PDB file of C-alpha atoms in Angstrom:
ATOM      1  CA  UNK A   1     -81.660-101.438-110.939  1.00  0.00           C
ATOM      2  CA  UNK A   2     -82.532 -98.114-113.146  1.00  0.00           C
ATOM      3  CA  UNK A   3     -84.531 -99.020-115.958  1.00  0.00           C
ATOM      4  CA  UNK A   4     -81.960 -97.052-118.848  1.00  0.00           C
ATOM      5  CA  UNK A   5     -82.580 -96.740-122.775  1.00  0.00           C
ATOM      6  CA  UNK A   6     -80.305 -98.828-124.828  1.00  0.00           C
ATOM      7  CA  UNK A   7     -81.406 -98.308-128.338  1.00  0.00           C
ATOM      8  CA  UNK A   8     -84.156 -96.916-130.410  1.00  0.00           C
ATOM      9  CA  UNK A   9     -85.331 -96.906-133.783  1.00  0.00           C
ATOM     10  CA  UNK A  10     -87.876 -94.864-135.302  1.00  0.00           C
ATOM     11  CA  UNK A  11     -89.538 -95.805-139.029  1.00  0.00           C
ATOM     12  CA  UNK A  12     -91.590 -93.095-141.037  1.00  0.00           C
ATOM     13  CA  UNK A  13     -94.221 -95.185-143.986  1.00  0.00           C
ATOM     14  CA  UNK A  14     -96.776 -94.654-146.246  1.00  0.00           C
ATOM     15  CA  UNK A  15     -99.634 -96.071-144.857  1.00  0.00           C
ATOM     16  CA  UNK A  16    -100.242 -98.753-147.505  1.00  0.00           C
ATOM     17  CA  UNK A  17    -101.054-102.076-147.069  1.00  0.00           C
ATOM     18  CA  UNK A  18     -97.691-103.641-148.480  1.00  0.00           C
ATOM     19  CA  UNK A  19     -96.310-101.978-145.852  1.00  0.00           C
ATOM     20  CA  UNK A  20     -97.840-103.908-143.206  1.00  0.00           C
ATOM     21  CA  UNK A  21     -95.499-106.799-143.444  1.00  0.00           C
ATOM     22  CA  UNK A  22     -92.254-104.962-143.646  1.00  0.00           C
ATOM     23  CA  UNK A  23     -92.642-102.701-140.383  1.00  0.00           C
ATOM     24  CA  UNK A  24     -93.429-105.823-138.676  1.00  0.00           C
ATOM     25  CA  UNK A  25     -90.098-107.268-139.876  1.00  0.00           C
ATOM     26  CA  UNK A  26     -88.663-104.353-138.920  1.00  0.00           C
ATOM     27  CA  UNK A  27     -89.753-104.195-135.789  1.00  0.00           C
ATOM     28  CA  UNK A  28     -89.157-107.837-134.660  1.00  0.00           C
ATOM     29  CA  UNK A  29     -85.606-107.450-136.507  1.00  0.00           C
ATOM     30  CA  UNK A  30     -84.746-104.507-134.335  1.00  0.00           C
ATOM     31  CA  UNK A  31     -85.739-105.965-131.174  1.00  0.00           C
ATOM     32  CA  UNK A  32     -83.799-109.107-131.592  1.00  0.00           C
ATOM     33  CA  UNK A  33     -81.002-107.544-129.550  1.00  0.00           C
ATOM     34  CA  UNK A  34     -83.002-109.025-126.702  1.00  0.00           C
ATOM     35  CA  UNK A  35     -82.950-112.326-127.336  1.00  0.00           C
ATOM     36  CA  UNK A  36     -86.711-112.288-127.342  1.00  0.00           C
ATOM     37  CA  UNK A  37     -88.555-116.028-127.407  1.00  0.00           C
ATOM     38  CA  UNK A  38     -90.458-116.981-130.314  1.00  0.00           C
ATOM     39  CA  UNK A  39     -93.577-116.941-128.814  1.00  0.00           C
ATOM     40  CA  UNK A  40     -92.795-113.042-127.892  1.00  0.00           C
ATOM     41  CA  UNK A  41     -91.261-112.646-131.496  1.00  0.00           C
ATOM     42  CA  UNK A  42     -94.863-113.282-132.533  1.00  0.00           C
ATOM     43  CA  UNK A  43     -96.919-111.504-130.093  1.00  0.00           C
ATOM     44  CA  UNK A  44     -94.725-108.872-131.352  1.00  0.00           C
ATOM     45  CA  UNK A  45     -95.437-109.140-134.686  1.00  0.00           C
ATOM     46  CA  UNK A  46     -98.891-109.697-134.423  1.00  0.00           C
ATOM     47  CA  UNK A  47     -99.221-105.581-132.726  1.00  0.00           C
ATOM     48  CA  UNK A  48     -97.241-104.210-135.049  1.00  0.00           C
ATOM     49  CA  UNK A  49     -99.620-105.784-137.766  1.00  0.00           C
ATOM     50  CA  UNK A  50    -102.694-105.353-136.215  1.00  0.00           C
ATOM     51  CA  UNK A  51    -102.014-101.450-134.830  1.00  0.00           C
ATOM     52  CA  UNK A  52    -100.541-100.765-138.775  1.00  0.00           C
ATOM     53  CA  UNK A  53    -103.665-102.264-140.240  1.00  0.00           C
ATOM     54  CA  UNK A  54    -105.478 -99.762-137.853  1.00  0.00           C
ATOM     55  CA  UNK A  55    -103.544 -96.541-139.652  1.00  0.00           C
ATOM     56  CA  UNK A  56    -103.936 -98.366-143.207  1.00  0.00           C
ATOM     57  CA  UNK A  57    -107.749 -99.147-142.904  1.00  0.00           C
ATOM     58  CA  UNK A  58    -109.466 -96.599-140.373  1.00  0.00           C
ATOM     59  CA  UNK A  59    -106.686 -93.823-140.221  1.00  0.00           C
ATOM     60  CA  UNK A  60    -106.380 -92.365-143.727  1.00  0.00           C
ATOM     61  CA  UNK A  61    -110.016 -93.913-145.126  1.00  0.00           C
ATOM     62  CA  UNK A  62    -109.869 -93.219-148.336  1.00  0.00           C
ATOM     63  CA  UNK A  63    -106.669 -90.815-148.473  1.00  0.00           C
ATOM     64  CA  UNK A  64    -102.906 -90.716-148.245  1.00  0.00           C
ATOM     65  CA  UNK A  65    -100.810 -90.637-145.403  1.00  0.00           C
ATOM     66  CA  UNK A  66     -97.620 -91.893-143.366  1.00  0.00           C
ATOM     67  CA  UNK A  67     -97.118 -93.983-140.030  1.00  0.00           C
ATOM     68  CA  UNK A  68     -94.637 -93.187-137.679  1.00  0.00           C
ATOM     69  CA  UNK A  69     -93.480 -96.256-135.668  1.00  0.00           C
ATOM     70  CA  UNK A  70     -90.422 -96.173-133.163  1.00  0.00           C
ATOM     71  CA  UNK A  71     -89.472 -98.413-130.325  1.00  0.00           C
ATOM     72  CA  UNK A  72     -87.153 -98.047-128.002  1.00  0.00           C
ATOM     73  CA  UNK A  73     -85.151-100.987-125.968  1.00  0.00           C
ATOM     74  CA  UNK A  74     -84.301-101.193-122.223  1.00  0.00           C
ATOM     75  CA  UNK A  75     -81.802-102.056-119.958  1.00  0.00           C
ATOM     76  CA  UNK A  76     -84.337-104.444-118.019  1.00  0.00           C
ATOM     77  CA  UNK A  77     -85.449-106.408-121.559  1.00  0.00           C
ATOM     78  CA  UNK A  78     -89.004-104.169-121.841  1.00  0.00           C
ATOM     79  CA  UNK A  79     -90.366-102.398-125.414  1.00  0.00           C
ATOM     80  CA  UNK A  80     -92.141 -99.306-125.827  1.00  0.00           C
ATOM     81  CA  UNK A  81     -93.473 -99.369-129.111  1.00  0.00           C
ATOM     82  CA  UNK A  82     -95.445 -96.601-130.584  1.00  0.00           C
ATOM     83  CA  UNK A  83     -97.277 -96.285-133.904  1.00  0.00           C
ATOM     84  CA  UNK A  84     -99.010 -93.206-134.585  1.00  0.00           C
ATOM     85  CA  UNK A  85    -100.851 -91.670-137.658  1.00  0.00           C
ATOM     86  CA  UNK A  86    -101.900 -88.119-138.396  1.00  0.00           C
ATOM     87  CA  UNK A  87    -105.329 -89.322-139.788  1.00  0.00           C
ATOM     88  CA  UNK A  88    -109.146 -88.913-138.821  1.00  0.00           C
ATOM     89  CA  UNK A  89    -108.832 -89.751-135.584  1.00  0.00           C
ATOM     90  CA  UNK A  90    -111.049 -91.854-133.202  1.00  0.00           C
ATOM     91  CA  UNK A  91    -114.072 -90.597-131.923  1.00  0.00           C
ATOM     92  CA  UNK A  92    -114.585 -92.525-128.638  1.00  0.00           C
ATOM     93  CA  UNK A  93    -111.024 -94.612-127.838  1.00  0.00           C
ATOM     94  CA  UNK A  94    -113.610 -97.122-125.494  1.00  0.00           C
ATOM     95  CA  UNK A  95    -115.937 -97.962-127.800  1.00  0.00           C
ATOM     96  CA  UNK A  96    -113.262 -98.933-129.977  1.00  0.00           C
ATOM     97  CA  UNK A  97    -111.257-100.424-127.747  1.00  0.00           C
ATOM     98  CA  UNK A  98    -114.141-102.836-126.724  1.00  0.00           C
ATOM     99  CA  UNK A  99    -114.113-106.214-128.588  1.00  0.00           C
ATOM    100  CA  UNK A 100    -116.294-106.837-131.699  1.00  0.00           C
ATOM    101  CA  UNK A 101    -116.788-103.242-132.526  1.00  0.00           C
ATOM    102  CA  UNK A 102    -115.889-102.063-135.734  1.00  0.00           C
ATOM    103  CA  UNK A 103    -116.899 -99.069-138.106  1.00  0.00           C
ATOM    104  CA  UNK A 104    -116.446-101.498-141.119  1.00  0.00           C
ATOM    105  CA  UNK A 105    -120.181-101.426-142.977  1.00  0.00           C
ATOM    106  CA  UNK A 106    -119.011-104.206-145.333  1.00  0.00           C
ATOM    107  CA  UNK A 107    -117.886-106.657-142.767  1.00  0.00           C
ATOM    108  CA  UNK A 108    -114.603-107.703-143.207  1.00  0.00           C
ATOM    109  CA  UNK A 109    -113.316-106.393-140.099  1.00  0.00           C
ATOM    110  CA  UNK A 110    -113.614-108.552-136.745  1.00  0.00           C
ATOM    111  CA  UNK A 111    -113.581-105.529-134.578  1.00  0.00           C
ATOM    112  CA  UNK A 112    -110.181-107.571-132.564  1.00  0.00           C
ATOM    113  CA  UNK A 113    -107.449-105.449-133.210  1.00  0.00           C
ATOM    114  CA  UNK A 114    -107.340-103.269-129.589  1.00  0.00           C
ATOM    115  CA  UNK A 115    -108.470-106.500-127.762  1.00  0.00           C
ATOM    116  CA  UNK A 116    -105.871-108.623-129.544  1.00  0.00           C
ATOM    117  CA  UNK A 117    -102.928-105.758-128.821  1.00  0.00           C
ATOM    118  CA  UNK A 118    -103.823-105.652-124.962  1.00  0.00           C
ATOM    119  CA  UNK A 119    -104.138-109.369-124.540  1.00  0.00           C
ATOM    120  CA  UNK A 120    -100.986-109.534-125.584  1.00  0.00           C
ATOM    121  CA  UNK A 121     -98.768-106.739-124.537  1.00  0.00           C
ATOM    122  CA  UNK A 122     -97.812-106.135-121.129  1.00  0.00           C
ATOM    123  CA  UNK A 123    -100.089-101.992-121.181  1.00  0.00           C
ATOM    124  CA  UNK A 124    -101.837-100.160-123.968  1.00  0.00           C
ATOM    125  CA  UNK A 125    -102.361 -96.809-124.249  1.00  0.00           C
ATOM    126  CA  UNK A 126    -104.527 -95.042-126.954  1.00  0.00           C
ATOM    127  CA  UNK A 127    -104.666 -91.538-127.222  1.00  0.00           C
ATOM    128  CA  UNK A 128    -106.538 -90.160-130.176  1.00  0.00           C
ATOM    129  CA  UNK A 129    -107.916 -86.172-131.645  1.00  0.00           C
ATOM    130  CA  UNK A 130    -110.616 -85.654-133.786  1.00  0.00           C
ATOM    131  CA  UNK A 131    -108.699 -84.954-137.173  1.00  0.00           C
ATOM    132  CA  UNK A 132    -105.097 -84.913-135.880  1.00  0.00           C
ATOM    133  CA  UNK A 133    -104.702 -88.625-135.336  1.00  0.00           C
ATOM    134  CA  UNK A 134    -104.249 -91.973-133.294  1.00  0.00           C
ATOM    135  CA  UNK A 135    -101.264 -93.021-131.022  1.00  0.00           C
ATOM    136  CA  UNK A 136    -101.262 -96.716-129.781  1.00  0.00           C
ATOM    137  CA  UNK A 137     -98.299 -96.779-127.271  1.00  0.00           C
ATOM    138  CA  UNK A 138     -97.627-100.529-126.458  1.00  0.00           C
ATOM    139  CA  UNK A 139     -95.404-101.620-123.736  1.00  0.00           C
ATOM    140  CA  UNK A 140     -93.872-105.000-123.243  1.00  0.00           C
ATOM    141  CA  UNK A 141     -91.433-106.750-121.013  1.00  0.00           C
ATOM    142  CA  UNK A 142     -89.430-109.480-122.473  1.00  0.00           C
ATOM    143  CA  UNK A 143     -88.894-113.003-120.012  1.00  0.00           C
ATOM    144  CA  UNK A 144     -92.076-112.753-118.111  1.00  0.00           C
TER     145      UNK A 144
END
């Protein structure tokens, strides 16, 4: 059976860390239509927090700017989610995919976030440019 798009939503925010919580919501809310499980409901939430924090924390530094999130439903119960930022970019998308790493010089940050997205989504693509900004595409299929 063809794979075909039955609904998308796309959400434009400031990237502040208040914000956090309600794309999450917002996300999980909008893919209820698939009858998700709980334990997916909360992988789920769990990107969507960890890929915001990304944009809040590393993104912008210590400026202003918006995340774009929008995910799109299929017929066959998969998510493509994608949240993107037009902030400083990442230098080398490896090293900070690779666990424990982490630009934070005042350690509060585990260096998790990209190893905590792919262990839990289904792929994970980063694409990032030097001053333009970060995409994190996530894909996940629902009932597997």
């Amino acid at each position: 059976m063809k794979k075909v798009l039955t609904n998308s939503l796309s959400l434009k925010l400031t990237a502040l860390s208040q914000n956090e919580s309600f794309a999450r919501q917002s996300v999980c809310a909008f893919i209820a239509q698939l009858d998700p499980t709980l334990e997916e409901l909360s992988n789920v939430r769990i990107i969507v927090s960890e890929a915001v924090t990304n944009c809040v924390v590393h993104a912008y530094k210590k400026t202003s700017g918006d995340i774009f999130i929008s995910v799109k439903c299929y017929s066959d119960r998969s998510v493509r989610i994608k949240i993107k930022d037009r902030g400083c970019g990442i230098d080398d998308i490896e090293q900070a995919m690779a666990p424990f790493y982490t630009t934070d010089t005042l350690g509060e940050r585990s260096g998790m976030g990209f190893a905590i997205m792919q262990s839990l989504s289904k792929k994970l693509t980063v694409r990032s440019e030097k001053s333009k900004g970060t995409s994190v595409d996530i894909y996940i299929k629902l009932g597997e």
